[in-house]
PDB file of C-alpha atoms in Angstrom:
ATOM      1  CA  GLN A  14       0.682 -17.174  -0.710  1.00  0.00           C
ATOM      2  CA  THR A  15      -0.538 -13.828  -1.952  1.00  0.00           C
ATOM      3  CA  GLY A  16      -2.621 -12.785  -4.915  1.00  0.00           C
ATOM      4  CA  HIS A  17      -3.026  -9.541  -6.777  1.00  0.00           C
ATOM      5  CA  PHE A  18      -6.546  -8.455  -7.566  1.00  0.00           C
ATOM      6  CA  ASN A  19      -6.979  -6.045 -10.436  1.00  0.00           C
ATOM      7  CA  ALA A  20      -9.962  -4.381 -12.032  1.00  0.00           C
ATOM      8  CA  PRO A  21     -11.665  -6.390 -14.795  1.00  0.00           C
ATOM      9  CA  ARG A  22      -9.806  -6.390 -18.104  1.00  0.00           C
ATOM     10  CA  GLN A  23     -12.766  -4.816 -19.876  1.00  0.00           C
ATOM     11  CA  ALA A  24     -12.402  -1.350 -18.448  1.00  0.00           C
ATOM     12  CA  ALA A  25     -15.238   1.006 -19.230  1.00  0.00           C
ATOM     13  CA  ALA A  26     -14.537   4.044 -21.343  1.00  0.00           C
ATOM     14  CA  PRO A  27     -13.812   7.088 -19.198  1.00  0.00           C
ATOM     15  CA  ALA A  28     -16.991   8.955 -18.400  1.00  0.00           C
ATOM     16  CA  LYS A  29     -17.317  12.322 -20.046  1.00  0.00           C
ATOM     17  CA  SER A  30     -17.385  15.075 -17.497  1.00  0.00           C
ATOM     18  CA  THR A  31     -20.575  17.060 -17.270  1.00  0.00           C
ATOM     19  CA  ALA A  32     -18.932  19.659 -15.041  1.00  0.00           C
ATOM     20  CA  ALA A  33     -19.089  23.189 -16.337  1.00  0.00           C
ATOM     21  CA  ARG A  34     -15.669  24.348 -17.463  1.00  0.00           C
ATOM     22  CA  SER A  35     -14.337  27.658 -16.290  1.00  0.00           C
ATOM     23  CA  SER A  36     -11.121  29.424 -17.266  1.00  0.00           C
ATOM     24  CA  VAL A  37      -9.335  27.423 -14.522  1.00  0.00           C
ATOM     25  CA  HIS A  38     -10.450  23.799 -14.340  1.00  0.00           C
ATOM     26  CA  ILE A  39      -9.167  21.270 -11.780  1.00  0.00           C
ATOM     27  CA  LYS A  40      -9.678  17.534 -12.193  1.00  0.00           C
ATOM     28  CA  VAL A  41      -8.853  14.984  -9.483  1.00  0.00           C
ATOM     29  CA  GLU A  42      -8.376  11.274 -10.193  1.00  0.00           C
ATOM     30  CA  GLU A  43      -7.777   8.529  -7.616  1.00  0.00           C
ATOM     31  CA  HIS A  44      -6.713   4.912  -8.143  1.00  0.00           C
ATOM     32  CA  MET A  45      -6.554   2.181  -5.500  1.00  0.00           C
ATOM     33  CA  SER A  46      -4.528  -1.027  -5.517  1.00  0.00           C
ATOM     34  CA  MET A  47      -4.837  -3.791  -2.919  1.00  0.00           C
ATOM     35  CA  THR A  48      -2.950  -7.014  -2.275  1.00  0.00           C
ATOM     36  CA  ALA A  49      -4.664  -9.770  -0.269  1.00  0.00           C
ATOM     37  CA  ASP A  50      -3.555 -13.203   0.919  1.00  0.00           C
ATOM     38  CA  HIS A  51      -5.490 -16.421   0.232  1.00  0.00           C
ATOM     39  CA  ASP A  52      -7.582 -15.906   3.396  1.00  0.00           C
ATOM     40  CA  SER A  53      -8.743 -12.499   2.092  1.00  0.00           C
ATOM     41  CA  GLY A  54      -6.551 -10.697   4.599  1.00  0.00           C
ATOM     42  CA  MET A  55      -5.331  -7.378   3.266  1.00  0.00           C
ATOM     43  CA  GLU A  56      -1.552  -7.201   2.977  1.00  0.00           C
ATOM     44  CA  SER A  57      -1.209  -3.791   1.375  1.00  0.00           C
ATOM     45  CA  LEU A  58      -3.342  -0.923   0.153  1.00  0.00           C
ATOM     46  CA  GLU A  59      -2.108   1.907  -2.006  1.00  0.00           C
ATOM     47  CA  VAL A  60      -4.058   4.972  -3.058  1.00  0.00           C
ATOM     48  CA  LYS A  61      -2.646   7.166  -5.797  1.00  0.00           C
ATOM     49  CA  GLY A  62      -4.137  10.446  -6.854  1.00  0.00           C
ATOM     50  CA  ILE A  63      -3.433  13.005  -9.507  1.00  0.00           C
ATOM     51  CA  VAL A  64      -4.539  16.605  -9.800  1.00  0.00           C
ATOM     52  CA  LEU A  65      -4.804  17.966 -13.333  1.00  0.00           C
ATOM     53  CA  LEU A  66      -4.992  21.684 -13.987  1.00  0.00           C
ATOM     54  CA  ASN A  67      -6.338  23.097 -17.242  1.00  0.00           C
ATOM     55  CA  ILE A  68      -6.259  26.836 -17.847  1.00  0.00           C
ATOM     56  CA  ASN A  69      -7.874  28.241 -20.981  1.00  0.00           C
ATOM     57  CA  SER A  70      -7.510  31.968 -20.382  1.00  0.00           C
ATOM     58  CA  GLU A  71      -4.323  34.040 -20.491  1.00  0.00           C
ATOM     59  CA  ASP A  72      -5.831  36.256 -17.797  1.00  0.00           C
ATOM     60  CA  ASN A  73      -5.581  33.358 -15.316  1.00  0.00           C
ATOM     61  CA  ALA A  74      -2.420  31.656 -16.573  1.00  0.00           C
ATOM     62  CA  LYS A  75      -0.323  33.074 -13.701  1.00  0.00           C
ATOM     63  CA  CYS A  76      -2.748  31.972 -11.001  1.00  0.00           C
ATOM     64  CA  ARG A  77      -1.932  30.441  -7.623  1.00  0.00           C
ATOM     65  CA  ILE A  78      -4.365  27.840  -6.348  1.00  0.00           C
ATOM     66  CA  ALA A  79      -4.958  27.319  -2.634  1.00  0.00           C
ATOM     67  CA  VAL A  80      -5.865  23.716  -1.825  1.00  0.00           C
ATOM     68  CA  ARG A  81      -7.698  22.760   1.356  1.00  0.00           C
ATOM     69  CA  ASN A  82      -6.019  19.771   3.002  1.00  0.00           C
ATOM     70  CA  ASP A  83      -7.724  18.459   6.137  1.00  0.00           C
ATOM     71  CA  GLU A  84      -5.393  15.448   6.326  1.00  0.00           C
ATOM     72  CA  ASP A  85      -3.065  15.604   9.317  1.00  0.00           C
ATOM     73  CA  ARG A  86      -1.185  12.384   8.527  1.00  0.00           C
ATOM     74  CA  PRO A  87       1.956  12.692   6.418  1.00  0.00           C
ATOM     75  CA  ILE A  88       1.520  11.884   2.737  1.00  0.00           C
ATOM     76  CA  GLN A  89       3.999  11.426  -0.054  1.00  0.00           C
ATOM     77  CA  PHE A  90       3.467  13.639  -3.050  1.00  0.00           C
ATOM     78  CA  GLN A  91       5.218  14.331  -6.293  1.00  0.00           C
ATOM     79  CA  THR A  92       4.751  17.547  -8.223  1.00  0.00           C
ATOM     80  CA  HIS A  93       5.415  18.481 -11.813  1.00  0.00           C
ATOM     81  CA  PRO A  94       9.006  19.779 -12.118  1.00  0.00           C
ATOM     82  CA  ASN A  95       7.741  23.315 -12.845  1.00  0.00           C
ATOM     83  CA  VAL A  96       5.481  23.450  -9.767  1.00  0.00           C
ATOM     84  CA  ASP A  97       6.846  24.840  -6.515  1.00  0.00           C
ATOM     85  CA  LYS A  98       6.914  21.689  -4.351  1.00  0.00           C
ATOM     86  CA  LYS A  99       8.043  23.536  -1.203  1.00  0.00           C
ATOM     87  CA  LEU A 100       5.162  26.014  -1.452  1.00  0.00           C
ATOM     88  CA  PHE A 101       2.684  23.179  -1.960  1.00  0.00           C
ATOM     89  CA  GLY A 102       4.150  21.200   0.944  1.00  0.00           C
ATOM     90  CA  SER A 103       4.181  24.098   3.384  1.00  0.00           C
ATOM     91  CA  GLU A 104       1.135  26.186   2.377  1.00  0.00           C
ATOM     92  CA  ASN A 105      -0.962  23.877   0.136  1.00  0.00           C
ATOM     93  CA  ILE A 106      -0.646  26.304  -2.779  1.00  0.00           C
ATOM     94  CA  ILE A 107      -0.185  25.176  -6.380  1.00  0.00           C
ATOM     95  CA  ALA A 108       1.987  27.690  -8.220  1.00  0.00           C
ATOM     96  CA  LEU A 109       4.886  27.656 -10.633  1.00  0.00           C
ATOM     97  CA  LYS A 110       8.463  27.903  -9.315  1.00  0.00           C
ATOM     98  CA  ALA A 111       9.233  30.775 -11.673  1.00  0.00           C
ATOM     99  CA  ALA A 112       6.906  33.516 -10.435  1.00  0.00           C
ATOM    100  CA  GLY A 113       6.842  35.410 -13.745  1.00  0.00           C
ATOM    101  CA  LYS A 114       5.984  32.349 -15.829  1.00  0.00           C
ATOM    102  CA  ALA A 115       2.476  31.302 -16.803  1.00  0.00           C
ATOM    103  CA  PHE A 116       0.882  27.872 -16.805  1.00  0.00           C
ATOM    104  CA  PRO A 117       0.510  26.480 -20.336  1.00  0.00           C
ATOM    105  CA  LEU A 118      -2.913  27.076 -21.860  1.00  0.00           C
ATOM    106  CA  ASN A 119      -5.366  24.291 -22.750  1.00  0.00           C
ATOM    107  CA  SER A 120      -3.146  21.516 -21.430  1.00  0.00           C
ATOM    108  CA  ASP A 121      -3.711  19.062 -18.554  1.00  0.00           C
TER     109      ASP A 121
END
């Protein structure tokens, strides 16, 4: 018999970020989910993360962002349809597929 353990129903309001905002702001969120059996043995563990990019300057709207990835194990990732998934997968660079296009301003 297995059970699903979730965070308490009374989730706290998201903390306001005190990080200084620049013209290119990156926010990373991670969520974990675990399934355990009745003997507290872990059956599965899933970690999901999201990277949000907010650009508030037209001067930087066509930027390319190099991401350091020290993980050598394979991971599954899903990109926004407008982001170049092959470039991110091979070189760890976040950029739009259409080179001449700009990221939308003031949008996560």
